[in-house]
């Protein structure tokens, strides 16, 4: 029996450039990027080298089946995941019906919940909620000694209380679990913590579960929220010298694959969800897929917790293995959605390996040049972009790419592009690498 | 923030958290025994009251809020203290 074909039938995105798949994709094609100064009060704690980030727009969480009571109990990372999930279910034409008003849970009509899985990635899960609760925990006795109205209040920035839901707010599996509970999905429910590759690994594992016949449908994706009250997470990336350092011209600071790149643009957060279905499941529902996934491969650098292996041996092996699984030769890849963070080493290594394996034929772009780096959500957001590129046969440009690091077919202007097959790569801190191959159904 | 008297606003929060018919909520209604709040509901209710009235309720104070009327009286007293 031939393996199941796996279709992407629904996409949801919450990103610094826009909330909602359509406005997000329009913003990509229009070259709209998110960049702004970091919150001024972060300077009260530490003067960072990087001074820019990609903040999220305000949005009304209540539009995405999250009520005020839940909002107080869950981390923003989970709110973003639920936001992308609701969009993706709607996009897939899946109707949800309220199951329990008090718990605010829903059932998805027309699916077998035991044959549906949730596969979700995150880098740092509820770290912002952790920081806030820890602030309350550590600063309460200090505030008591200082008394009300102390000049230190503006530094303490204490929440009103230690959140009684702190544990379930912080735990890495909170988003996957919340999606499963919210939509009464009872198949496998797993969280992947592979840093910047987490979203890609999650989508890949959903793909594998359907291909193996364990699931008929999978809710896959990734989420991240790193805008903690004190800027401590930002400081962690800043002190590691990974963030954009040339911040004089904010609009031009984020420039993956450019000779003048100086690091990645830290994103406040983001999330994306891709609904995957077996061909039979999608056809039974009469839904038209955006794209098909035909391969998933992983490798590990075994080199450094913080730096890519410059030789990229395991990445090359992984990409070739993904192409083998997809039954494609390198010349059949029309588009590469690169990891492309904007750090010196990453972009140089990735550009070289694209050149070595694919040459100058495929169109190459960097979604992070628009969105910034959403860490555990980035692979899922970029998988969404790759799917939308195949659906619409169009690619977005690399923002701020003036002097390419290598002579490749970088996309310098958004527009039509024939894409029969595409590759999405992600490389995460720790040394986790993941590739997905997408094709036109 | 909900408008109305403190009692109306407390009942509105209780309704939002416990999803019970507001017509069945009396000042004498016992939150746990009569309105069916389990331990997580009780914690959610305290958080929601804090959010609604923009104040903090200590664990000891929360333990004393057995009926809806207790919550109303507690919040009214706190409001009086703040305006005094």
Short mmCIF file of C-alpha atoms in Angstrom, two decimals:
data_model
loop_
_atom_site.label_atom_id
_atom_site.label_comp_id
_atom_site.label_asym_id
_atom_site.label_seq_id
_atom_site.Cartn_x
_atom_site.Cartn_y
_atom_site.Cartn_z
CA UNK A 1 0.00 0.00 0.00
CA UNK A 2 1.41 3.40 -0.94
CA UNK A 3 1.96 5.83 1.93
CA UNK A 4 -0.68 8.41 2.68
CA UNK A 5 -0.36 11.76 0.93
CA UNK A 6 -0.53 14.66 3.35
CA UNK A 7 -2.22 17.93 2.48
CA UNK A 8 -2.10 21.31 4.19
CA UNK A 9 -5.73 22.39 4.34
CA UNK A 10 -5.77 25.22 6.86
CA UNK A 11 -3.30 27.94 7.90
CA UNK A 12 -3.35 30.40 10.79
CA UNK A 13 -0.74 33.02 11.61
CA UNK A 14 -0.10 35.51 14.40
CA UNK A 15 3.06 37.47 13.66
CA UNK A 16 4.63 40.86 14.37
CA UNK A 17 3.61 42.05 10.91
CA UNK A 18 -0.05 41.01 11.18
CA UNK A 19 -2.55 38.81 12.98
CA UNK A 20 -4.46 36.65 10.50
CA UNK A 21 -3.24 34.62 7.53
CA UNK A 22 -4.55 36.90 4.79
CA UNK A 23 -3.23 40.20 6.18
CA UNK A 24 0.03 38.47 7.11
CA UNK A 25 0.53 37.06 3.60
CA UNK A 26 -0.41 40.39 2.00
CA UNK A 27 2.13 42.12 4.27
CA UNK A 28 4.80 39.60 3.17
CA UNK A 29 4.14 40.24 -0.51
CA UNK A 30 4.02 43.99 0.09
CA UNK A 31 7.38 43.86 1.87
CA UNK A 32 6.00 45.20 5.14
CA UNK A 33 8.41 44.55 7.99
CA UNK A 34 8.04 44.88 11.76
CA UNK A 35 10.71 46.84 13.61
CA UNK A 36 10.59 49.25 16.56
CA UNK A 37 12.70 50.39 19.50
CA UNK A 38 12.64 48.00 22.48
CA UNK A 39 10.53 49.14 25.47
CA UNK A 40 12.16 52.16 27.13
CA UNK A 41 11.85 50.73 30.65
CA UNK A 42 14.11 47.79 29.73
CA UNK A 43 17.02 50.26 29.82
CA UNK A 44 16.38 50.68 33.56
CA UNK A 45 17.79 47.19 34.05
CA UNK A 46 20.59 47.01 31.52
CA UNK A 47 21.85 48.92 28.47
CA UNK A 48 21.77 46.34 25.67
CA UNK A 49 23.89 46.38 22.52
CA UNK A 50 20.83 45.80 20.36
CA UNK A 51 18.02 48.33 20.72
CA UNK A 52 15.42 47.05 18.25
CA UNK A 53 12.79 44.33 18.17
CA UNK A 54 9.75 43.26 16.18
CA UNK A 55 6.77 43.88 18.48
CA UNK A 56 3.41 42.15 18.06
CA UNK A 57 0.37 44.23 17.12
CA UNK A 58 -2.46 44.48 19.65
CA UNK A 59 -5.25 42.01 19.03
CA UNK A 60 -8.50 40.95 20.66
CA UNK A 61 -7.96 37.41 21.97
CA UNK A 62 -11.72 37.00 22.44
CA UNK A 63 -12.10 36.59 18.67
CA UNK A 64 -10.20 33.32 18.94
CA UNK A 65 -12.29 31.39 21.46
CA UNK A 66 -10.31 32.67 24.46
CA UNK A 67 -12.29 34.37 27.24
CA UNK A 68 -11.15 36.78 29.95
CA UNK A 69 -10.97 34.06 32.60
CA UNK A 70 -8.72 31.89 30.43
CA UNK A 71 -6.56 34.90 29.51
CA UNK A 72 -5.69 35.36 33.16
CA UNK A 73 -4.66 31.71 33.45
CA UNK A 74 -2.54 31.15 30.34
CA UNK A 75 0.70 32.61 29.06
CA UNK A 76 0.70 34.85 25.99
CA UNK A 77 2.52 32.06 24.11
CA UNK A 78 -0.59 29.91 24.53
CA UNK A 79 -2.92 32.77 23.59
CA UNK A 80 -0.95 33.17 20.35
CA UNK A 81 -1.13 29.43 19.68
CA UNK A 82 -4.88 29.37 20.26
CA UNK A 83 -5.26 32.44 18.03
CA UNK A 84 -3.43 30.74 15.14
CA UNK A 85 -5.31 27.49 15.76
CA UNK A 86 -8.76 29.08 15.50
CA UNK A 87 -7.74 30.77 12.26
CA UNK A 88 -6.39 27.51 10.82
CA UNK A 89 -9.53 25.55 11.71
CA UNK A 90 -11.66 28.25 10.08
CA UNK A 91 -9.40 28.31 7.02
CA UNK A 92 -9.75 24.52 6.70
CA UNK A 93 -13.54 24.92 6.73
CA UNK A 94 -13.80 22.97 10.00
CA UNK A 95 -16.83 23.98 12.01
CA UNK A 96 -16.53 24.14 15.78
CA UNK A 97 -19.46 23.87 18.12
CA UNK A 98 -19.43 24.79 21.80
CA UNK A 99 -19.28 21.67 23.92
CA UNK A 100 -19.01 23.08 27.45
CA UNK A 101 -19.91 26.70 28.07
CA UNK A 102 -18.23 26.92 31.47
CA UNK A 103 -14.96 25.38 30.29
CA UNK A 104 -15.31 27.25 26.99
CA UNK A 105 -14.46 24.11 25.03
CA UNK A 106 -15.54 23.10 21.54
CA UNK A 107 -15.93 20.04 19.37
CA UNK A 108 -14.78 19.98 15.75
CA UNK A 109 -17.57 18.69 13.54
CA UNK A 110 -16.97 15.90 11.03
CA UNK A 111 -13.69 14.55 12.41
CA UNK A 112 -12.77 11.62 14.62
CA UNK A 113 -11.05 13.35 17.57
CA UNK A 114 -9.16 10.16 18.46
CA UNK A 115 -7.59 10.13 14.97
CA UNK A 116 -6.49 13.75 15.23
CA UNK A 117 -3.20 14.73 16.87
CA UNK A 118 -1.69 17.96 18.13
CA UNK A 119 2.02 18.48 17.39
CA UNK A 120 3.38 21.77 18.67
CA UNK A 121 6.76 23.44 18.98
CA UNK A 122 8.08 26.11 21.29
CA UNK A 123 11.49 27.38 22.29
CA UNK A 124 10.86 28.88 25.70
CA UNK A 125 7.17 28.20 26.34
CA UNK A 126 5.76 30.30 29.20
CA UNK A 127 8.98 32.11 30.11
CA UNK A 128 7.32 35.55 30.21
CA UNK A 129 4.75 34.26 32.71
CA UNK A 130 7.55 32.65 34.67
CA UNK A 131 9.42 35.97 34.85
CA UNK A 132 6.35 37.77 36.16
CA UNK A 133 5.57 35.20 38.85
CA UNK A 134 9.22 35.08 39.85
CA UNK A 135 9.19 38.87 40.16
CA UNK A 136 6.25 38.66 42.55
CA UNK A 137 7.96 35.88 44.47
CA UNK A 138 11.32 37.66 44.83
CA UNK A 139 10.18 41.27 45.12
CA UNK A 140 7.26 40.92 47.58
CA UNK A 141 9.49 41.01 50.68
CA UNK A 142 11.51 43.86 49.17
CA UNK A 143 8.38 45.86 48.48
CA UNK A 144 7.15 45.21 52.02
CA UNK A 145 10.37 46.61 53.46
CA UNK A 146 10.35 49.62 51.16
CA UNK A 147 6.68 50.41 51.81
CA UNK A 148 4.12 51.92 49.45
CA UNK A 149 5.12 54.64 47.02
CA UNK A 150 8.81 53.77 46.99
CA UNK A 151 10.88 55.06 44.11
CA UNK A 152 11.81 51.41 43.46
CA UNK A 153 8.22 50.54 42.45
CA UNK A 154 8.91 51.35 38.82
CA UNK A 155 11.73 48.80 38.82
CA UNK A 156 9.87 46.09 40.69
CA UNK A 157 6.97 46.09 38.18
CA UNK A 158 5.21 43.49 40.30
CA UNK A 159 2.02 41.81 39.17
CA UNK A 160 -1.01 41.98 41.48
CA UNK A 161 -0.47 38.42 42.70
CA UNK A 162 1.42 35.19 42.19
CA UNK A 163 -0.69 33.50 39.53
CA UNK A 164 -2.36 30.40 41.01
CA UNK A 165 -2.08 28.87 37.55
CA UNK A 166 1.68 29.50 37.37
CA UNK A 167 2.64 25.88 36.74
CA UNK A 168 0.18 25.22 33.93
CA UNK A 169 0.98 28.67 32.54
CA UNK A 170 4.71 28.02 32.31
CA UNK A 171 4.95 24.35 31.31
CA UNK A 172 6.23 23.79 27.76
CA UNK A 173 3.28 21.58 26.80
CA UNK A 174 0.71 24.23 27.83
CA UNK A 175 -0.11 25.32 24.28
CA UNK A 176 -0.47 21.82 22.81
CA UNK A 177 -2.56 20.80 25.81
CA UNK A 178 -4.71 23.94 25.60
CA UNK A 179 -5.42 23.28 21.91
CA UNK A 180 -6.32 19.67 22.68
CA UNK A 181 -8.64 20.70 25.52
CA UNK A 182 -10.15 23.64 23.64
CA UNK A 183 -11.14 21.52 20.61
CA UNK A 184 -11.65 18.13 22.32
CA UNK A 185 -8.86 16.47 20.31
CA UNK A 186 -7.90 13.15 21.92
CA UNK A 187 -5.21 11.67 19.63
CA UNK A 188 -1.47 12.05 20.30
CA UNK A 189 -0.58 15.41 21.81
CA UNK A 190 3.12 16.21 21.82
CA UNK A 191 5.37 19.21 22.33
CA UNK A 192 8.72 19.72 20.63
CA UNK A 193 11.35 21.96 22.22
CA UNK A 194 14.01 22.19 19.52
CA UNK A 195 14.64 25.92 19.88
CA UNK A 196 14.48 27.69 16.50
CA UNK A 197 13.68 24.42 14.70
CA UNK A 198 10.76 23.52 17.01
CA UNK A 199 7.96 24.64 14.69
CA UNK A 200 9.42 22.77 11.72
CA UNK A 201 9.96 19.63 13.81
CA UNK A 202 6.36 19.81 15.05
CA UNK A 203 4.94 20.10 11.53
CA UNK A 204 7.21 17.24 10.47
CA UNK A 205 6.02 15.00 13.25
CA UNK A 206 2.39 15.68 12.37
CA UNK A 207 3.27 14.72 8.79
CA UNK A 208 4.87 11.48 9.98
CA UNK A 209 1.93 10.55 12.20
CA UNK A 210 -0.45 10.81 9.25
CA UNK A 211 1.93 9.09 6.85
CA UNK A 212 2.27 6.19 9.30
CA UNK A 213 -1.52 5.92 9.49
CA UNK A 214 -1.64 6.82 13.20
CA UNK A 215 -3.65 9.98 12.54
CA UNK A 216 -5.97 11.21 9.79
CA UNK A 217 -5.54 14.84 10.73
CA UNK A 218 -2.99 16.87 12.68
CA UNK A 219 -3.00 20.33 14.19
CA UNK A 220 0.65 21.34 13.86
CA UNK A 221 2.63 24.47 14.48
CA UNK A 222 4.69 26.50 16.87
CA UNK A 223 4.40 29.38 19.27
CA UNK A 224 6.66 31.77 21.15
CA UNK A 225 6.31 34.78 23.42
CA UNK A 226 9.53 36.42 24.63
CA UNK A 227 8.41 39.92 25.61
CA UNK A 228 8.92 39.46 29.35
CA UNK A 229 8.27 42.48 31.55
CA UNK A 230 11.95 43.06 32.34
CA UNK A 231 13.61 42.36 28.99
CA UNK A 232 15.60 39.52 30.52
CA UNK A 233 15.06 37.13 27.63
CA UNK A 234 16.15 39.84 25.20
CA UNK A 235 19.25 40.38 27.32
CA UNK A 236 20.07 36.68 27.09
CA UNK A 237 20.13 36.78 23.31
CA UNK A 238 21.84 40.18 23.32
CA UNK A 239 24.70 39.14 25.59
CA UNK A 240 25.25 36.11 23.36
CA UNK A 241 25.85 38.63 20.53
CA UNK A 242 23.13 37.12 18.36
CA UNK A 243 20.94 40.24 17.90
CA UNK A 244 21.15 43.08 15.36
CA UNK A 245 23.89 45.42 16.53
CA UNK A 246 23.76 48.02 13.78
CA UNK A 247 20.59 49.82 14.87
CA UNK A 248 21.25 53.35 13.57
CA UNK A 249 18.77 52.94 10.70
CA UNK A 250 16.01 50.79 12.23
CA UNK A 251 14.31 50.06 8.90
CA UNK A 252 17.54 48.61 7.54
CA UNK A 253 18.82 46.80 10.62
CA UNK A 254 17.29 43.40 9.82
CA UNK A 255 19.08 42.15 6.71
CA UNK A 256 19.50 38.36 6.36
CA UNK A 257 21.89 37.21 3.61
CA UNK A 258 23.27 40.74 3.22
CA UNK A 259 26.98 41.49 3.58
CA UNK A 260 26.13 44.13 6.20
CA UNK A 261 24.00 41.85 8.39
CA UNK A 262 24.74 42.22 12.09
CA UNK A 263 22.52 39.66 13.83
CA UNK A 264 18.87 38.69 14.03
CA UNK A 265 15.92 40.92 14.89
CA UNK A 266 14.36 39.66 18.12
CA UNK A 267 10.59 39.22 17.74
CA UNK A 268 8.25 39.74 20.68
CA UNK A 269 6.45 36.56 19.69
CA UNK A 270 4.33 34.78 17.14
CA UNK A 271 2.59 31.56 16.24
CA UNK A 272 1.43 29.61 13.24
CA UNK A 273 -0.77 26.55 12.82
CA UNK A 274 -1.01 24.26 9.80
CA UNK A 275 -3.85 21.77 9.60
CA UNK A 276 -2.57 18.60 7.96
CA UNK A 277 -4.92 15.95 6.59
CA UNK A 278 -4.49 12.70 4.76
CA UNK A 279 -5.61 12.92 1.15
CA UNK A 280 -8.61 10.70 1.91
CA UNK A 281 -9.66 12.85 4.87
CA UNK A 282 -9.32 16.10 2.92
CA UNK A 283 -11.16 14.72 -0.11
CA UNK A 284 -13.98 13.34 2.02
CA UNK A 285 -14.47 16.84 3.41
CA UNK A 286 -14.17 18.36 -0.06
CA UNK A 287 -11.48 20.82 1.01
CA UNK A 288 -8.88 22.18 -1.40
CA UNK A 289 -5.29 22.00 -0.11
CA UNK A 290 -2.85 24.89 -0.23
CA UNK A 291 0.11 22.54 -0.60
CA UNK A 292 1.31 19.01 0.04
CA UNK A 293 4.11 17.88 2.35
CA UNK A 294 6.18 15.11 0.85
CA UNK A 295 9.17 14.80 3.19
CA UNK A 296 10.54 15.60 6.61
CA UNK A 297 14.13 15.05 7.72
CA UNK A 298 16.15 15.95 10.78
CA UNK A 299 19.78 15.97 11.85
CA UNK A 300 21.87 17.11 14.77
CA UNK A 301 25.15 19.02 14.61
CA UNK A 302 26.78 17.54 17.74
CA UNK A 303 28.93 20.65 17.68
CA UNK A 304 27.85 23.54 19.95
CA UNK A 305 24.85 24.65 22.02
CA UNK A 306 24.99 28.14 20.54
CA UNK A 307 26.64 27.95 17.12
CA UNK A 308 26.00 26.19 13.85
CA UNK A 309 28.60 23.66 12.68
CA UNK A 310 30.41 25.68 9.96
CA UNK A 311 31.04 22.52 7.95
CA UNK A 312 27.26 21.87 7.87
CA UNK A 313 27.82 18.17 7.25
CA UNK A 314 24.72 16.97 9.13
CA UNK A 315 22.59 19.66 7.44
CA UNK A 316 23.69 18.55 3.96
CA UNK A 317 22.95 14.93 4.84
CA UNK A 318 19.54 15.98 6.12
CA UNK A 319 18.61 18.00 3.03
CA UNK A 320 19.64 15.12 0.75
CA UNK A 321 17.65 12.71 2.87
CA UNK A 322 14.57 14.97 2.61
CA UNK A 323 14.96 15.11 -1.18
CA UNK A 324 15.28 11.29 -1.29
CA UNK A 325 12.12 10.84 0.73
CA UNK A 326 10.29 13.26 -1.56
CA UNK A 327 11.67 11.41 -4.59
CA UNK A 328 13.13 14.61 -5.99
CA UNK A 329 16.50 15.52 -7.40
CA UNK A 330 17.90 18.93 -6.31
CA UNK A 331 17.09 20.50 -9.69
CA UNK A 332 13.38 19.93 -9.02
CA UNK A 333 13.35 22.37 -6.09
CA UNK A 334 12.02 25.72 -7.33
CA UNK A 335 12.03 27.59 -4.02
CA UNK A 336 13.94 27.51 -0.74
CA UNK A 337 12.44 29.27 2.26
CA UNK A 338 15.69 29.63 4.18
CA UNK A 339 16.28 29.70 7.93
CA UNK A 340 18.14 32.97 7.27
CA UNK A 341 18.40 34.62 10.67
CA UNK A 342 20.75 37.43 9.73
CA UNK A 343 23.66 36.26 11.90
CA UNK A 344 27.08 36.20 10.27
CA UNK A 345 27.75 32.48 10.53
CA UNK A 346 24.25 31.09 9.88
CA UNK A 347 23.64 32.96 6.66
CA UNK A 348 27.10 32.24 5.30
CA UNK A 349 26.80 28.51 6.01
CA UNK A 350 23.24 28.25 4.71
CA UNK A 351 23.98 30.20 1.52
CA UNK A 352 26.96 27.94 0.86
CA UNK A 353 24.99 24.75 1.33
CA UNK A 354 22.15 25.99 -0.88
CA UNK A 355 24.73 26.77 -3.55
CA UNK A 356 26.41 23.37 -3.15
CA UNK A 357 23.22 21.33 -3.31
CA UNK A 358 20.90 23.38 -5.51
CA UNK A 359 23.10 25.88 -7.34
CA UNK A 360 21.63 29.14 -8.51
CA UNK A 361 18.29 27.85 -9.76
CA UNK A 362 15.83 27.96 -6.86
CA UNK A 363 14.34 31.22 -5.65
CA UNK A 364 15.60 31.85 -2.10
CA UNK A 365 14.05 34.16 0.46
CA UNK A 366 14.19 35.02 4.16
CA UNK A 367 10.86 35.43 5.94
CA UNK A 368 12.72 36.59 9.06
CA UNK A 369 13.73 39.73 7.13
CA UNK A 370 10.08 40.80 7.51
CA UNK A 371 8.89 39.18 10.73
CA UNK A 372 12.06 39.04 12.84
CA UNK A 373 13.01 35.83 14.62
CA UNK A 374 10.14 34.19 16.47
CA UNK A 375 12.36 31.28 17.66
CA UNK A 376 10.10 28.25 18.26
CA UNK A 377 7.34 29.68 16.08
CA UNK A 378 9.62 30.61 13.19
CA UNK A 379 9.62 27.21 11.47
CA UNK A 380 5.83 27.07 11.58
CA UNK A 381 5.42 30.65 10.33
CA UNK A 382 7.86 29.91 7.51
CA UNK A 383 6.13 26.61 6.71
CA UNK A 384 2.94 28.68 6.42
CA UNK A 385 4.73 31.10 4.06
CA UNK A 386 6.06 28.19 1.96
CA UNK A 387 2.54 26.72 1.70
CA UNK A 388 1.02 30.07 0.75
CA UNK A 389 3.79 30.60 -1.82
CA UNK A 390 2.86 27.27 -3.44
CA UNK A 391 -0.87 28.00 -3.22
CA UNK A 392 -0.52 31.38 -4.92
CA UNK A 393 2.60 30.58 -6.99
CA UNK A 394 4.23 33.73 -5.64
CA UNK A 395 7.19 34.60 -3.45
CA UNK A 396 8.00 37.51 -1.17
CA UNK A 397 11.25 39.47 -1.41
CA UNK A 398 14.16 39.43 1.02
CA UNK A 399 13.95 42.77 2.82
CA UNK A 400 17.11 44.88 2.95
CA UNK A 401 19.14 42.53 0.77
CA UNK A 402 21.49 44.89 -1.04
CA UNK A 403 24.79 43.04 -1.25
CA UNK A 404 24.08 39.28 -1.17
CA UNK A 405 26.49 37.14 0.78
CA UNK A 406 26.64 34.76 -2.20
CA UNK A 407 25.52 34.68 -5.80
CA UNK A 408 22.20 32.85 -5.40
CA UNK A 409 18.75 33.43 -6.89
CA UNK A 410 17.62 35.61 -3.96
CA UNK A 411 14.15 37.08 -4.36
CA UNK A 412 14.63 40.83 -4.60
CA UNK A 413 11.08 41.72 -5.65
CA UNK A 414 7.85 39.98 -4.65
CA UNK A 415 5.94 38.45 -7.51
CA UNK A 416 4.83 35.35 -9.41
CA UNK A 417 7.04 32.29 -9.22
CA UNK A 418 6.35 28.83 -10.54
CA UNK A 419 6.82 26.47 -7.59
CA UNK A 420 6.30 22.76 -8.08
CA UNK A 421 8.44 21.85 -5.07
CA UNK A 422 9.93 23.83 -2.21
CA UNK A 423 12.27 23.26 0.71
CA UNK A 424 11.99 24.79 4.17
CA UNK A 425 15.03 24.60 6.47
CA UNK A 426 15.33 25.40 10.17
CA UNK A 427 18.39 25.29 12.41
CA UNK A 428 18.01 25.59 16.18
CA UNK A 429 20.26 26.42 19.13
CA UNK A 430 21.56 23.16 20.49
CA UNK A 431 22.26 21.91 16.98
CA UNK A 432 18.80 20.75 15.85
CA UNK A 433 18.23 20.86 12.10
CA UNK A 434 14.98 20.15 10.28
CA UNK A 435 13.82 20.23 6.65
CA UNK A 436 10.39 19.93 5.11
CA UNK A 437 9.65 19.43 1.42
CA UNK A 438 6.43 20.94 0.07
CA UNK A 439 4.93 20.32 -3.36
CA UNK A 440 2.08 21.65 -5.46
CA UNK A 441 -0.79 19.13 -4.98
CA UNK B 1 -15.04 47.12 33.66
CA UNK B 2 -18.69 46.32 34.26
CA UNK B 3 -20.90 49.22 35.26
CA UNK B 4 -23.54 48.98 38.01
CA UNK B 5 -23.53 48.49 41.75
CA UNK B 6 -20.85 46.41 43.44
CA UNK B 7 -23.44 43.65 43.96
CA UNK B 8 -24.37 43.63 40.26
CA UNK B 9 -20.73 43.54 39.28
CA UNK B 10 -19.93 40.68 41.68
CA UNK B 11 -22.88 38.68 40.33
CA UNK B 12 -21.70 39.40 36.79
CA UNK B 13 -18.22 38.03 37.61
CA UNK B 14 -19.69 34.96 39.36
CA UNK B 15 -21.83 34.33 36.28
CA UNK B 16 -18.85 34.71 33.97
CA UNK B 17 -16.69 32.28 35.94
CA UNK B 18 -19.24 29.67 37.02
CA UNK B 19 -21.71 29.97 34.11
CA UNK B 20 -24.72 29.80 36.41
CA UNK B 21 -28.04 31.53 35.79
CA UNK B 22 -27.70 35.02 37.33
CA UNK B 23 -31.33 34.82 38.45
CA UNK B 24 -30.33 32.01 40.78
CA UNK B 25 -27.53 33.96 42.44
CA UNK B 26 -28.58 35.44 45.81
CA UNK B 27 -26.41 37.24 48.37
CA UNK B 28 -26.88 34.18 50.57
CA UNK B 29 -25.75 31.76 47.82
CA UNK B 30 -22.81 29.67 49.05
CA UNK B 31 -20.19 29.80 46.28
CA UNK B 32 -18.89 26.29 46.80
CA UNK B 33 -21.88 24.30 48.01
CA UNK B 34 -24.76 25.98 46.15
CA UNK B 35 -23.12 27.43 43.04
CA UNK B 36 -20.91 24.38 42.50
CA UNK B 37 -17.50 26.06 42.43
CA UNK B 38 -14.65 23.54 42.63
CA UNK B 39 -11.20 24.56 43.92
CA UNK B 40 -10.02 25.81 40.51
CA UNK B 41 -13.26 27.76 40.05
CA UNK B 42 -12.74 29.40 43.43
CA UNK B 43 -9.22 30.49 42.48
CA UNK B 44 -10.50 31.76 39.11
CA UNK B 45 -13.25 33.67 40.87
CA UNK B 46 -10.82 35.43 43.19
CA UNK B 47 -8.55 36.35 40.26
CA UNK B 48 -11.53 37.64 38.32
CA UNK B 49 -12.77 39.74 41.24
CA UNK B 50 -9.27 41.20 41.58
CA UNK B 51 -9.28 42.01 37.89
CA UNK B 52 -12.78 43.48 37.98
CA UNK B 53 -12.19 45.68 41.03
CA UNK B 54 -8.47 46.30 40.40
CA UNK B 55 -7.33 45.23 43.84
CA UNK B 56 -5.71 42.29 45.52
CA UNK B 57 -7.32 39.73 47.76
CA UNK B 58 -5.04 37.78 50.07
CA UNK B 59 -5.46 34.03 50.55
CA UNK B 60 -6.74 34.61 54.10
CA UNK B 61 -9.28 37.14 52.86
CA UNK B 62 -10.34 34.79 50.06
CA UNK B 63 -10.93 32.00 52.57
CA UNK B 64 -13.52 34.19 54.29
CA UNK B 65 -15.60 34.71 51.15
CA UNK B 66 -18.08 31.86 51.55
CA UNK B 67 -21.19 33.46 50.06
CA UNK B 68 -21.75 35.96 47.25
CA UNK B 69 -22.81 38.46 49.92
CA UNK B 70 -19.47 37.98 51.69
CA UNK B 71 -17.69 39.01 48.48
CA UNK B 72 -19.95 42.04 48.04
CA UNK B 73 -19.45 43.18 51.66
CA UNK B 74 -15.69 42.64 51.45
CA UNK B 75 -15.34 44.71 48.28
CA UNK B 76 -17.63 47.46 49.61
CA UNK B 77 -15.54 47.72 52.79
CA UNK B 78 -12.31 47.85 50.78
CA UNK B 79 -13.80 50.59 48.58
CA UNK B 80 -14.83 52.56 51.70
CA UNK B 81 -11.33 52.26 53.12
CA UNK B 82 -9.83 53.50 49.86
CA UNK B 83 -12.11 56.54 49.68
CA UNK B 84 -11.91 57.31 53.41
#
